[in-house]
């Protein structure tokens, strides 16, 4: 049973990383990734023996994160896929991981922004070799920021304190 529980827990990092890679290479996060995260959560939570009250708190955290994400999307700060991935990951992280998730995601977002500013500067672009199309687009000044990368870093950093990880 322990191996099956571990496999269920691996769904979270696998899907979060898939979302980050997809965002990095295409500036989109498919809805299927966020939906799969949300759908797998109750299965993993029940299989790991998480109490209904903790599951309820996790759902509340996910709803709050979705509302926050929708607000950031409405303000034009993040894309719609980012908002959905942010909420789906928050569902898995629950109340114990929520603040760490928010803090790590903000720090990773700041590092990502600084890195992209450097990558998109004229000095770096002048000496940058040609690369794959997605990298050339990533280095393009004025292009969007693949914030799914920061969300994934924050989610992975906060995952060890999540209620699901605690039950393993």
Tab-separated table of C-alpha atoms in Angstrom:
chain	number	residue	atom	x	y	z
A	1	UNK	CA	0.000	0.000	0.000
A	2	UNK	CA	2.883	2.364	0.785
A	3	UNK	CA	4.141	2.203	-2.825
A	4	UNK	CA	0.693	3.074	-4.180
A	5	UNK	CA	0.461	6.058	-1.828
A	6	UNK	CA	3.886	7.252	-2.917
A	7	UNK	CA	2.867	6.962	-6.562
A	8	UNK	CA	-0.250	9.024	-5.855
A	9	UNK	CA	1.911	11.713	-4.262
A	10	UNK	CA	4.145	11.796	-7.344
A	11	UNK	CA	1.186	13.051	-9.375
A	12	UNK	CA	1.604	16.482	-7.801
A	13	UNK	CA	5.236	17.198	-8.715
A	14	UNK	CA	4.844	15.559	-12.123
A	15	UNK	CA	1.884	17.733	-13.112
A	16	UNK	CA	3.282	20.925	-11.595
A	17	UNK	CA	6.555	20.425	-13.461
A	18	UNK	CA	4.653	19.617	-16.666
A	19	UNK	CA	2.740	22.886	-16.283
A	20	UNK	CA	5.955	24.847	-15.760
A	21	UNK	CA	7.663	23.287	-18.776
A	22	UNK	CA	4.648	23.853	-20.993
A	23	UNK	CA	4.431	27.492	-19.865
A	24	UNK	CA	8.154	27.993	-20.392
A	25	UNK	CA	8.057	26.655	-23.937
A	26	UNK	CA	4.670	27.941	-25.136
A	27	UNK	CA	3.455	30.603	-22.670
A	28	UNK	CA	0.343	28.495	-22.059
A	29	UNK	CA	-0.687	26.003	-19.400
A	30	UNK	CA	-3.250	23.528	-20.691
A	31	UNK	CA	-6.443	23.276	-18.649
A	32	UNK	CA	-5.951	19.502	-18.531
A	33	UNK	CA	-2.986	19.920	-16.193
A	34	UNK	CA	-4.908	21.979	-13.647
A	35	UNK	CA	-7.975	19.750	-13.998
A	36	UNK	CA	-5.861	16.626	-13.478
A	37	UNK	CA	-4.331	18.146	-10.340
A	38	UNK	CA	-7.763	19.034	-8.960
A	39	UNK	CA	-9.243	15.634	-9.855
A	40	UNK	CA	-6.333	13.667	-8.376
A	41	UNK	CA	-6.390	15.537	-5.064
A	42	UNK	CA	-9.406	13.818	-3.467
A	43	UNK	CA	-8.198	10.410	-4.630
A	44	UNK	CA	-4.764	10.965	-3.107
A	45	UNK	CA	-6.186	12.524	0.065
A	46	UNK	CA	-8.574	9.641	0.704
A	47	UNK	CA	-5.929	7.021	-0.116
A	48	UNK	CA	-3.533	8.660	2.339
A	49	UNK	CA	-6.161	8.814	5.088
A	50	UNK	CA	-6.434	12.590	5.306
A	51	UNK	CA	-9.348	13.590	7.526
A	52	UNK	CA	-12.457	15.184	5.995
A	53	UNK	CA	-11.831	18.401	7.944
A	54	UNK	CA	-8.314	18.733	6.511
A	55	UNK	CA	-9.655	17.988	3.039
A	56	UNK	CA	-12.279	20.709	3.567
A	57	UNK	CA	-9.600	23.207	4.637
A	58	UNK	CA	-7.562	22.307	1.578
A	59	UNK	CA	-10.574	22.912	-0.652
A	60	UNK	CA	-11.089	26.295	1.044
A	61	UNK	CA	-7.431	27.182	0.438
A	62	UNK	CA	-7.837	26.182	-3.211
A	63	UNK	CA	-10.940	28.368	-3.576
A	64	UNK	CA	-9.192	31.355	-1.982
A	65	UNK	CA	-6.222	30.807	-4.294
A	66	UNK	CA	-8.548	30.654	-7.303
A	67	UNK	CA	-10.164	33.955	-6.301
A	68	UNK	CA	-6.699	35.496	-5.816
A	69	UNK	CA	-5.582	34.115	-9.174
A	70	UNK	CA	-8.686	35.469	-10.891
A	71	UNK	CA	-7.951	38.878	-9.391
A	72	UNK	CA	-4.359	38.782	-10.621
A	73	UNK	CA	-5.584	37.666	-14.046
A	74	UNK	CA	-8.140	40.495	-14.144
A	75	UNK	CA	-5.363	42.954	-13.257
A	76	UNK	CA	-3.278	41.570	-16.133
A	77	UNK	CA	-0.496	40.349	-13.859
A	78	UNK	CA	-0.740	36.661	-14.771
A	79	UNK	CA	-2.418	34.549	-17.423
A	80	UNK	CA	-5.523	32.445	-16.970
A	81	UNK	CA	-3.547	29.199	-17.010
A	82	UNK	CA	-1.300	30.562	-14.278
A	83	UNK	CA	-4.339	31.394	-12.123
A	84	UNK	CA	-5.747	27.879	-12.531
A	85	UNK	CA	-2.404	26.167	-11.855
A	86	UNK	CA	-1.904	28.397	-8.806
A	87	UNK	CA	-5.275	27.309	-7.393
A	88	UNK	CA	-4.901	23.616	-8.242
A	89	UNK	CA	-1.507	23.492	-6.546
A	90	UNK	CA	-2.869	25.347	-3.503
A	91	UNK	CA	-5.517	22.634	-3.161
A	92	UNK	CA	-2.773	20.025	-2.685
A	93	UNK	CA	-0.777	22.233	-0.315
A	94	UNK	CA	-3.648	23.059	2.029
A	95	UNK	CA	-3.522	25.341	5.006
A	96	UNK	CA	-0.152	24.256	6.408
A	97	UNK	CA	1.589	24.937	3.088
A	98	UNK	CA	-0.353	28.006	1.951
A	99	UNK	CA	1.884	30.700	3.369
A	100	UNK	CA	5.082	28.922	2.360
A	101	UNK	CA	3.629	28.439	-1.117
A	102	UNK	CA	2.785	32.102	-1.451
A	103	UNK	CA	6.183	33.211	-0.156
A	104	UNK	CA	8.193	30.785	-2.303
A	105	UNK	CA	6.124	31.593	-5.388
A	106	UNK	CA	6.673	35.328	-4.913
A	107	UNK	CA	10.418	34.842	-4.426
A	108	UNK	CA	10.645	32.570	-7.469
A	109	UNK	CA	8.604	35.064	-9.487
A	110	UNK	CA	10.998	37.843	-8.546
A	111	UNK	CA	13.999	35.726	-9.510
A	112	UNK	CA	12.296	34.776	-12.775
A	113	UNK	CA	11.580	38.423	-13.580
A	114	UNK	CA	15.181	39.458	-12.863
A	115	UNK	CA	16.488	36.585	-14.961
A	116	UNK	CA	14.210	37.496	-17.863
A	117	UNK	CA	15.205	41.162	-17.658
A	118	UNK	CA	18.823	40.094	-18.009
A	119	UNK	CA	18.068	37.630	-20.791
A	120	UNK	CA	16.026	40.226	-22.665
A	121	UNK	CA	18.628	42.993	-22.357
A	122	UNK	CA	20.337	44.209	-25.520
A	123	UNK	CA	23.768	43.202	-24.232
A	124	UNK	CA	22.823	39.597	-23.676
A	125	UNK	CA	20.734	39.350	-26.833
A	126	UNK	CA	23.676	40.633	-28.874
A	127	UNK	CA	25.908	37.744	-27.814
A	128	UNK	CA	23.221	35.077	-27.434
A	129	UNK	CA	23.533	32.222	-29.902
A	130	UNK	CA	20.503	31.130	-31.870
A	131	UNK	CA	18.483	28.550	-30.026
A	132	UNK	CA	15.169	26.786	-30.209
A	133	UNK	CA	12.141	28.890	-31.170
A	134	UNK	CA	10.708	28.781	-27.658
A	135	UNK	CA	13.973	30.146	-26.183
A	136	UNK	CA	14.166	32.912	-28.786
A	137	UNK	CA	10.608	33.878	-27.882
A	138	UNK	CA	11.424	33.743	-24.174
A	139	UNK	CA	14.316	36.167	-24.761
A	140	UNK	CA	12.163	38.578	-26.761
A	141	UNK	CA	11.784	41.974	-25.016
A	142	UNK	CA	8.182	42.716	-24.109
A	143	UNK	CA	7.154	39.052	-24.256
A	144	UNK	CA	5.031	37.587	-21.467
A	145	UNK	CA	6.484	36.023	-18.330
A	146	UNK	CA	5.949	32.259	-17.959
A	147	UNK	CA	4.819	32.585	-14.337
A	148	UNK	CA	3.928	28.891	-14.245
A	149	UNK	CA	7.628	28.333	-13.620
A	150	UNK	CA	7.504	30.401	-10.409
A	151	UNK	CA	4.266	28.693	-9.369
A	152	UNK	CA	5.902	25.293	-9.808
A	153	UNK	CA	8.989	26.290	-7.817
A	154	UNK	CA	6.804	27.636	-5.009
A	155	UNK	CA	4.576	24.566	-5.031
A	156	UNK	CA	7.472	22.117	-4.965
A	157	UNK	CA	9.212	24.032	-2.184
A	158	UNK	CA	6.044	24.070	-0.040
A	159	UNK	CA	4.974	20.478	-0.751
A	160	UNK	CA	6.878	18.857	2.149
A	161	UNK	CA	4.650	20.721	4.669
A	162	UNK	CA	1.402	19.834	2.892
A	163	UNK	CA	-1.187	17.655	4.625
A	164	UNK	CA	-0.716	14.934	1.993
A	165	UNK	CA	3.044	14.734	2.443
A	166	UNK	CA	2.566	14.682	6.211
A	167	UNK	CA	0.383	11.563	5.938
A	168	UNK	CA	2.965	9.517	4.095
